[in-house]
């Protein structure tokens, strides 16, 4: 069964709830001519200068009541403020979790059981934690598993050995679950950051 | 191919889910957000017994985002529409916002207590998809957050 574990609360200021973070303060993209054509200002609960709009490089087909509703100021505050995280330098590469290293297995056969994963992954090291979540509708395995090893080497060995391998005759992929920083989206890097913001003709010098 | 754009790592992906209500114990809500740069943000708030907000964030690898995307795309939620779903009410509200490829949905509805609520609604098929997708996403997020942040008791 799925492990809907409780999350421990850490100490921090409850007043942060009302603070507008830097994240939510800048909101240029939502009013770009391309986006504004048929997308009303995106709810600022999406922080980071409207992360959803920032992600877009082209107008999107939109659907849903959420676009027609008045944006609620409280919404923007909910996802702003300080969020707890484990300390990290923000660089590339996998990140250690609180007590070990977590890998994600995908392509897991829908009839797989915990024992099958123990057998396949137990040889690389002791499995400290295993989440094999079920599809809530069908009761079969959803298709992924999260496995924790105590050491980086054990997890790395598991990835190296099992990525592209097989479990119950079905191909699986194995990779780290957590990263130390954001990933660069190579697709968008080549474009100028301003390319999608304005339709006015480029200045000719 | 448009399909590749939507499904592969190259296409855009963003997901936000909110469920909450305002009542005796303040604004109680659960919200999580998968951002395009890989950041997962999770917030859970209640003033029940003077409790305070829980906020966690962590960067996910592209593999995790890809799996989240697969869960969403397998559900076929992007084909649905919320215009016949019950409106948010005093009991509560749910919001699901997803950007996948060139499609952007932003659905809102009331809380769903059980399958009965789904079956007696005006769009049982669509609402059922939403109902189960939300459960599957919660499972995924709770696993990620608890594995990353929670110490195992002795």
GROMACS .gro file of C-alpha atoms in nm:
model
  359
    1UNK     CA    1   0.000   0.000   0.000
    2UNK     CA    2   0.112   0.352  -0.051
    3UNK     CA    3   0.303   0.507   0.234
    4UNK     CA    4   0.132   0.839   0.293
    5UNK     CA    5   0.372   0.922   0.573
    6UNK     CA    6   0.337   1.232   0.784
    7UNK     CA    7   0.600   1.496   0.741
    8UNK     CA    8   0.776   1.636   1.042
    9UNK     CA    9   0.737   2.006   1.102
   10UNK     CA   10   1.056   2.202   1.144
   11UNK     CA   11   1.076   2.527   1.332
   12UNK     CA   12   1.036   2.839   1.131
   13UNK     CA   13   0.840   3.162   1.143
   14UNK     CA   14   0.467   3.117   1.086
   15UNK     CA   15   0.464   3.478   0.969
   16UNK     CA   16   0.650   3.378   0.657
   17UNK     CA   17   0.311   3.287   0.522
   18UNK     CA   18   0.236   3.652   0.463
   19UNK     CA   19   0.568   3.757   0.320
   20UNK     CA   20   0.603   3.806  -0.048
   21UNK     CA   21   0.919   3.631  -0.152
   22UNK     CA   22   1.148   3.759  -0.425
   23UNK     CA   23   1.010   3.472  -0.623
   24UNK     CA   24   0.661   3.610  -0.645
   25UNK     CA   25   0.759   3.975  -0.677
   26UNK     CA   26   0.868   3.967  -1.040
   27UNK     CA   27   0.584   3.881  -1.268
   28UNK     CA   28   0.680   4.011  -1.610
   29UNK     CA   29   0.601   3.710  -1.823
   30UNK     CA   30   0.235   3.681  -1.746
   31UNK     CA   31   0.169   4.001  -1.935
   32UNK     CA   32   0.374   3.921  -2.242
   33UNK     CA   33   0.174   3.993  -2.556
   34UNK     CA   34   0.186   3.635  -2.676
   35UNK     CA   35   0.065   3.490  -2.351
   36UNK     CA   36  -0.189   3.761  -2.274
   37UNK     CA   37  -0.373   3.703  -2.597
   38UNK     CA   38  -0.582   3.428  -2.451
   39UNK     CA   39  -0.433   3.352  -2.110
   40UNK     CA   40  -0.544   3.591  -1.837
   41UNK     CA   41  -0.280   3.666  -1.576
   42UNK     CA   42  -0.174   3.332  -1.440
   43UNK     CA   43  -0.241   3.279  -1.073
   44UNK     CA   44   0.059   3.401  -0.885
   45UNK     CA   45   0.055   3.092  -0.666
   46UNK     CA   46   0.294   2.984  -0.936
   47UNK     CA   47   0.601   3.159  -0.810
   48UNK     CA   48   0.924   3.240  -0.978
   49UNK     CA   49   0.778   3.505  -1.202
   50UNK     CA   50   0.497   3.275  -1.298
   51UNK     CA   51   0.689   2.953  -1.348
   52UNK     CA   52   0.428   2.816  -1.582
   53UNK     CA   53   0.444   3.115  -1.815
   54UNK     CA   54   0.821   3.130  -1.787
   55UNK     CA   55   0.829   2.774  -1.908
   56UNK     CA   56   0.630   2.855  -2.217
   57UNK     CA   57   0.797   2.944  -2.539
   58UNK     CA   58   0.470   2.947  -2.734
   59UNK     CA   59   0.107   3.026  -2.663
   60UNK     CA   60  -0.074   2.733  -2.507
   61UNK     CA   61  -0.417   2.587  -2.558
   62UNK     CA   62  -0.590   2.658  -2.232
   63UNK     CA   63  -0.879   2.492  -2.062
   64UNK     CA   64  -1.049   2.519  -1.727
   65UNK     CA   65  -1.227   2.737  -1.475
   66UNK     CA   66  -0.900   2.839  -1.318
   67UNK     CA   67  -0.834   3.079  -1.605
   68UNK     CA   68  -1.165   3.256  -1.562
   69UNK     CA   69  -1.146   3.308  -1.191
   70UNK     CA   70  -1.022   3.613  -1.007
   71UNK     CA   71  -0.674   3.558  -0.881
   72UNK     CA   72  -0.659   3.543  -0.505
   73UNK     CA   73  -0.383   3.736  -0.337
   74UNK     CA   74  -0.352   3.474  -0.069
   75UNK     CA   75  -0.274   3.223  -0.337
   76UNK     CA   76   0.041   3.407  -0.428
   77UNK     CA   77   0.144   3.413  -0.066
   78UNK     CA   78   0.097   3.043  -0.012
   79UNK     CA   79   0.385   2.934  -0.225
   80UNK     CA   80   0.611   3.228  -0.145
   81UNK     CA   81   0.818   3.260   0.169
   82UNK     CA   82   1.096   3.031   0.283
   83UNK     CA   83   1.077   2.660   0.216
   84UNK     CA   84   1.287   2.411   0.408
   85UNK     CA   85   1.542   2.211   0.221
   86UNK     CA   86   1.851   2.009   0.299
   87UNK     CA   87   2.161   2.221   0.250
   88UNK     CA   88   2.314   2.195  -0.091
   89UNK     CA   89   2.536   2.403  -0.312
   90UNK     CA   90   2.284   2.413  -0.593
   91UNK     CA   91   2.523   2.254  -0.840
   92UNK     CA   92   2.453   1.958  -1.063
   93UNK     CA   93   2.466   1.599  -0.945
   94UNK     CA   94   2.263   1.383  -0.711
   95UNK     CA   95   2.169   1.501  -0.364
   96UNK     CA   96   2.183   1.299  -0.048
   97UNK     CA   97   1.859   1.263   0.144
   98UNK     CA   98   1.827   1.283   0.519
   99UNK     CA   99   1.971   0.938   0.595
  100UNK     CA  100   2.082   0.793   0.264
  101UNK     CA  101   2.067   0.806  -0.115
  102UNK     CA  102   1.743   0.757  -0.304
  103UNK     CA  103   1.706   0.614  -0.651
  104UNK     CA  104   1.400   0.597  -0.874
  105UNK     CA  105   1.315   0.284  -1.070
  106UNK     CA  106   1.065   0.329  -1.352
  107UNK     CA  107   0.900   0.082  -1.585
  108UNK     CA  108   0.824  -0.149  -1.296
  109UNK     CA  109   0.596  -0.437  -1.394
  110UNK     CA  110   0.244  -0.389  -1.263
  111UNK     CA  111   0.247  -0.721  -1.078
  112UNK     CA  112   0.584  -0.668  -0.914
  113UNK     CA  113   0.602  -0.720  -0.542
  114UNK     CA  114   0.839  -0.581  -0.285
  115UNK     CA  115   1.021  -0.915  -0.279
  116UNK     CA  116   1.099  -0.886  -0.648
  117UNK     CA  117   1.260  -0.550  -0.588
  118UNK     CA  118   1.446  -0.677  -0.283
  119UNK     CA  119   1.586  -0.962  -0.489
  120UNK     CA  120   1.686  -0.742  -0.780
  121UNK     CA  121   1.825  -0.450  -0.583
  122UNK     CA  122   1.928  -0.604  -0.254
  123UNK     CA  123   2.258  -0.728  -0.389
  124UNK     CA  124   2.399  -0.377  -0.421
  125UNK     CA  125   2.355  -0.296  -0.057
  126UNK     CA  126   2.106  -0.307   0.224
  127UNK     CA  127   1.780  -0.143   0.123
  128UNK     CA  128   1.694   0.106   0.396
  129UNK     CA  129   1.362   0.217   0.251
  130UNK     CA  130   1.144   0.093  -0.028
  131UNK     CA  131   0.832   0.260  -0.162
  132UNK     CA  132   0.644   0.060  -0.423
  133UNK     CA  133   0.327   0.258  -0.465
  134UNK     CA  134   0.010   0.116  -0.609
  135UNK     CA  135  -0.224   0.264  -0.864
  136UNK     CA  136  -0.514   0.381  -0.651
  137UNK     CA  137  -0.770   0.277  -0.905
  138UNK     CA  138  -0.648  -0.063  -1.021
  139UNK     CA  139  -0.454  -0.186  -0.722
  140UNK     CA  140  -0.164  -0.281  -0.944
  141UNK     CA  141   0.178  -0.129  -0.903
  142UNK     CA  142   0.180   0.226  -1.037
  143UNK     CA  143   0.504   0.170  -1.225
  144UNK     CA  144   0.777   0.325  -1.016
  145UNK     CA  145   0.969   0.239  -0.703
  146UNK     CA  146   1.186   0.450  -0.474
  147UNK     CA  147   1.474   0.275  -0.305
  148UNK     CA  148   1.709   0.409  -0.042
  149UNK     CA  149   2.063   0.292   0.020
  150UNK     CA  150   2.285   0.414   0.297
  151UNK     CA  151   2.586   0.491   0.079
  152UNK     CA  152   2.643   0.670  -0.247
  153UNK     CA  153   2.847   0.379  -0.381
  154UNK     CA  154   2.569   0.128  -0.325
  155UNK     CA  155   2.316   0.348  -0.499
  156UNK     CA  156   2.553   0.418  -0.784
  157UNK     CA  157   2.618   0.048  -0.830
  158UNK     CA  158   2.246  -0.019  -0.841
  159UNK     CA  159   2.199   0.245  -1.107
  160UNK     CA  160   2.492   0.128  -1.314
  161UNK     CA  161   2.383  -0.234  -1.302
  162UNK     CA  162   2.008  -0.202  -1.338
  163UNK     CA  163   1.948   0.099  -1.558
  164UNK     CA  164   1.827  -0.041  -1.889
  165UNK     CA  165   1.799  -0.382  -1.731
  166UNK     CA  166   1.499  -0.603  -1.672
  167UNK     CA  167   1.266  -0.682  -1.388
  168UNK     CA  168   1.006  -0.957  -1.439
  169UNK     CA  169   1.089  -0.952  -1.810
  170UNK     CA  170   1.007  -0.582  -1.836
  171UNK     CA  171   1.265  -0.312  -1.906
  172UNK     CA  172   1.338  -0.077  -1.621
  173UNK     CA  173   1.525   0.249  -1.592
  174UNK     CA  174   1.709   0.350  -1.279
  175UNK     CA  175   1.838   0.693  -1.187
  176UNK     CA  176   1.893   0.924  -0.892
  177UNK     CA  177   1.578   1.080  -0.752
  178UNK     CA  178   1.709   1.405  -0.608
  179UNK     CA  179   1.940   1.664  -0.748
  180UNK     CA  180   2.150   1.935  -0.590
  181UNK     CA  181   2.023   2.204  -0.819
  182UNK     CA  182   1.795   2.291  -1.107
  183UNK     CA  183   1.853   2.127  -1.437
  184UNK     CA  184   1.939   2.336  -1.737
  185UNK     CA  185   1.689   2.301  -2.012
  186UNK     CA  186   1.907   2.272  -2.314
  187UNK     CA  187   1.618   2.341  -2.552
  188UNK     CA  188   1.565   2.693  -2.427
  189UNK     CA  189   1.924   2.788  -2.362
  190UNK     CA  190   1.995   2.873  -2.720
  191UNK     CA  191   1.717   3.124  -2.740
  192UNK     CA  192   1.758   3.472  -2.609
  193UNK     CA  193   1.565   3.514  -2.284
  194UNK     CA  194   1.371   3.796  -2.443
  195UNK     CA  195   1.283   3.615  -2.760
  196UNK     CA  196   0.932   3.527  -2.658
  197UNK     CA  197   0.847   3.837  -2.466
  198UNK     CA  198   0.779   4.092  -2.729
  199UNK     CA  199   0.645   4.091  -3.078
  200UNK     CA  200   0.786   4.431  -3.167
  201UNK     CA  201   1.045   4.425  -3.441
  202UNK     CA  202   1.406   4.408  -3.334
  203UNK     CA  203   1.588   4.738  -3.329
  204UNK     CA  204   1.800   4.788  -3.633
  205UNK     CA  205   2.123   4.965  -3.566
  206UNK     CA  206   0.648   1.524  -3.353
  207UNK     CA  207   0.389   1.696  -3.137
  208UNK     CA  208   0.355   1.378  -2.929
  209UNK     CA  209   0.726   1.379  -2.856
  210UNK     CA  210   0.706   1.742  -2.757
  211UNK     CA  211   0.439   1.668  -2.503
  212UNK     CA  212   0.582   1.348  -2.373
  213UNK     CA  213   0.957   1.380  -2.397
  214UNK     CA  214   1.197   1.573  -2.184
  215UNK     CA  215   1.205   1.847  -2.444
  216UNK     CA  216   0.847   1.960  -2.392
  217UNK     CA  217   0.730   2.189  -2.115
  218UNK     CA  218   0.605   2.047  -1.790
  219UNK     CA  219   0.457   2.211  -1.485
  220UNK     CA  220   0.210   2.079  -1.231
  221UNK     CA  221   0.043   2.233  -0.928
  222UNK     CA  222  -0.219   2.083  -0.701
  223UNK     CA  223  -0.402   2.249  -0.416
  224UNK     CA  224  -0.670   2.126  -0.180
  225UNK     CA  225  -0.794   2.324   0.113
  226UNK     CA  226  -1.061   2.502   0.305
  227UNK     CA  227  -1.100   2.783   0.554
  228UNK     CA  228  -1.258   2.710   0.885
  229UNK     CA  229  -1.217   2.683   1.256
  230UNK     CA  230  -0.851   2.597   1.228
  231UNK     CA  231  -0.761   2.865   0.979
  232UNK     CA  232  -0.675   2.808   0.618
  233UNK     CA  233  -0.597   2.440   0.610
  234UNK     CA  234  -0.445   2.330   0.287
  235UNK     CA  235  -0.210   2.099   0.107
  236UNK     CA  236  -0.030   2.222  -0.200
  237UNK     CA  237   0.253   2.091  -0.413
  238UNK     CA  238   0.419   2.210  -0.727
  239UNK     CA  239   0.646   2.043  -0.982
  240UNK     CA  240   0.838   2.318  -1.154
  241UNK     CA  241   1.003   2.302  -1.494
  242UNK     CA  242   1.353   2.338  -1.345
  243UNK     CA  243   1.297   2.026  -1.138
  244UNK     CA  244   1.206   2.188  -0.809
  245UNK     CA  245   0.933   2.019  -0.608
  246UNK     CA  246   0.769   2.242  -0.350
  247UNK     CA  247   0.536   2.106  -0.086
  248UNK     CA  248   0.330   2.299   0.167
  249UNK     CA  249   0.089   2.178   0.428
  250UNK     CA  250  -0.084   2.420   0.661
  251UNK     CA  251  -0.315   2.397   0.957
  252UNK     CA  252  -0.372   2.586   1.278
  253UNK     CA  253  -0.529   2.287   1.440
  254UNK     CA  254  -0.401   2.287   1.796
  255UNK     CA  255  -0.192   2.588   1.698
  256UNK     CA  256   0.004   2.389   1.446
  257UNK     CA  257   0.216   2.578   1.195
  258UNK     CA  258   0.294   2.548   0.828
  259UNK     CA  259   0.514   2.281   0.685
  260UNK     CA  260   0.705   2.379   0.376
  261UNK     CA  261   0.959   2.162   0.200
  262UNK     CA  262   1.137   2.187  -0.128
  263UNK     CA  263   1.384   1.971  -0.312
  264UNK     CA  264   1.520   1.942  -0.662
  265UNK     CA  265   1.416   1.636  -0.855
  266UNK     CA  266   1.611   1.476  -1.135
  267UNK     CA  267   1.473   1.476  -1.490
  268UNK     CA  268   1.387   1.107  -1.443
  269UNK     CA  269   1.143   1.191  -1.166
  270UNK     CA  270   0.979   1.467  -1.367
  271UNK     CA  271   0.952   1.230  -1.657
  272UNK     CA  272   0.773   0.976  -1.440
  273UNK     CA  273   0.536   1.243  -1.310
  274UNK     CA  274   0.466   1.337  -1.667
  275UNK     CA  275   0.396   0.976  -1.756
  276UNK     CA  276   0.150   0.944  -1.468
  277UNK     CA  277  -0.030   1.255  -1.589
  278UNK     CA  278  -0.030   1.154  -1.951
  279UNK     CA  279  -0.151   0.799  -1.879
  280UNK     CA  280  -0.444   0.942  -1.687
  281UNK     CA  281  -0.553   1.140  -1.995
  282UNK     CA  282  -0.656   1.428  -1.771
  283UNK     CA  283  -0.546   1.674  -2.039
  284UNK     CA  284  -0.845   1.567  -2.247
  285UNK     CA  285  -1.093   1.653  -1.973
  286UNK     CA  286  -1.265   1.977  -1.886
  287UNK     CA  287  -1.399   2.102  -1.557
  288UNK     CA  288  -1.700   2.293  -1.681
  289UNK     CA  289  -1.941   2.028  -1.551
  290UNK     CA  290  -1.758   1.964  -1.229
  291UNK     CA  291  -1.896   2.089  -0.899
  292UNK     CA  292  -1.779   2.437  -0.813
  293UNK     CA  293  -1.561   2.497  -0.507
  294UNK     CA  294  -1.775   2.560  -0.199
  295UNK     CA  295  -1.761   2.623   0.173
  296UNK     CA  296  -1.653   2.269   0.238
  297UNK     CA  297  -1.346   2.320   0.028
  298UNK     CA  298  -1.169   2.360  -0.297
  299UNK     CA  299  -0.929   2.171  -0.521
  300UNK     CA  300  -0.713   2.315  -0.794
  301UNK     CA  301  -0.512   2.129  -1.052
  302UNK     CA  302  -0.298   2.319  -1.297
  303UNK     CA  303  -0.084   2.141  -1.554
  304UNK     CA  304   0.130   2.257  -1.842
  305UNK     CA  305   0.231   1.978  -2.073
  306UNK     CA  306   0.374   2.053  -2.413
  307UNK     CA  307   0.152   2.315  -2.570
  308UNK     CA  308  -0.149   2.252  -2.346
  309UNK     CA  309  -0.229   2.427  -2.023
  310UNK     CA  310  -0.518   2.320  -1.802
  311UNK     CA  311  -0.635   2.487  -1.484
  312UNK     CA  312  -0.920   2.301  -1.319
  313UNK     CA  313  -1.101   2.391  -1.001
  314UNK     CA  314  -1.363   2.196  -0.817
  315UNK     CA  315  -1.495   2.124  -0.472
  316UNK     CA  316  -1.350   1.860  -0.245
  317UNK     CA  317  -1.437   1.503  -0.338
  318UNK     CA  318  -1.521   1.292  -0.037
  319UNK     CA  319  -1.562   0.960  -0.209
  320UNK     CA  320  -1.654   0.782  -0.527
  321UNK     CA  321  -2.018   0.853  -0.446
  322UNK     CA  322  -1.952   1.222  -0.506
  323UNK     CA  323  -1.792   1.130  -0.837
  324UNK     CA  324  -2.071   0.902  -0.950
  325UNK     CA  325  -2.349   1.145  -0.867
  326UNK     CA  326  -2.183   1.439  -1.041
  327UNK     CA  327  -2.263   1.572  -1.388
  328UNK     CA  328  -1.938   1.438  -1.533
  329UNK     CA  329  -1.860   1.111  -1.355
  330UNK     CA  330  -1.609   0.995  -1.618
  331UNK     CA  331  -1.399   1.309  -1.608
  332UNK     CA  332  -1.422   1.358  -1.237
  333UNK     CA  333  -1.318   0.999  -1.177
  334UNK     CA  334  -1.002   1.056  -1.378
  335UNK     CA  335  -0.930   1.365  -1.169
  336UNK     CA  336  -1.008   1.182  -0.846
  337UNK     CA  337  -0.767   0.898  -0.911
  338UNK     CA  338  -0.496   1.113  -1.063
  339UNK     CA  339  -0.493   1.332  -0.753
  340UNK     CA  340  -0.454   1.025  -0.532
  341UNK     CA  341  -0.170   0.890  -0.743
  342UNK     CA  342   0.006   1.227  -0.743
  343UNK     CA  343  -0.029   1.258  -0.368
  344UNK     CA  344   0.121   0.911  -0.323
  345UNK     CA  345   0.414   1.010  -0.540
  346UNK     CA  346   0.473   1.342  -0.367
  347UNK     CA  347   0.434   1.206  -0.014
  348UNK     CA  348   0.682   0.930  -0.093
  349UNK     CA  349   0.935   1.174  -0.236
  350UNK     CA  350   0.901   1.422   0.048
  351UNK     CA  351   0.897   1.171   0.332
  352UNK     CA  352   1.189   0.973   0.192
  353UNK     CA  353   1.396   1.286   0.147
  354UNK     CA  354   1.315   1.463   0.474
  355UNK     CA  355   1.184   1.224   0.732
  356UNK     CA  356   1.404   1.035   0.973
  357UNK     CA  357   1.298   0.679   1.036
  358UNK     CA  358   1.196   0.618   1.395
  359UNK     CA  359   1.402   0.359   1.582
   0.00000   0.00000   0.00000
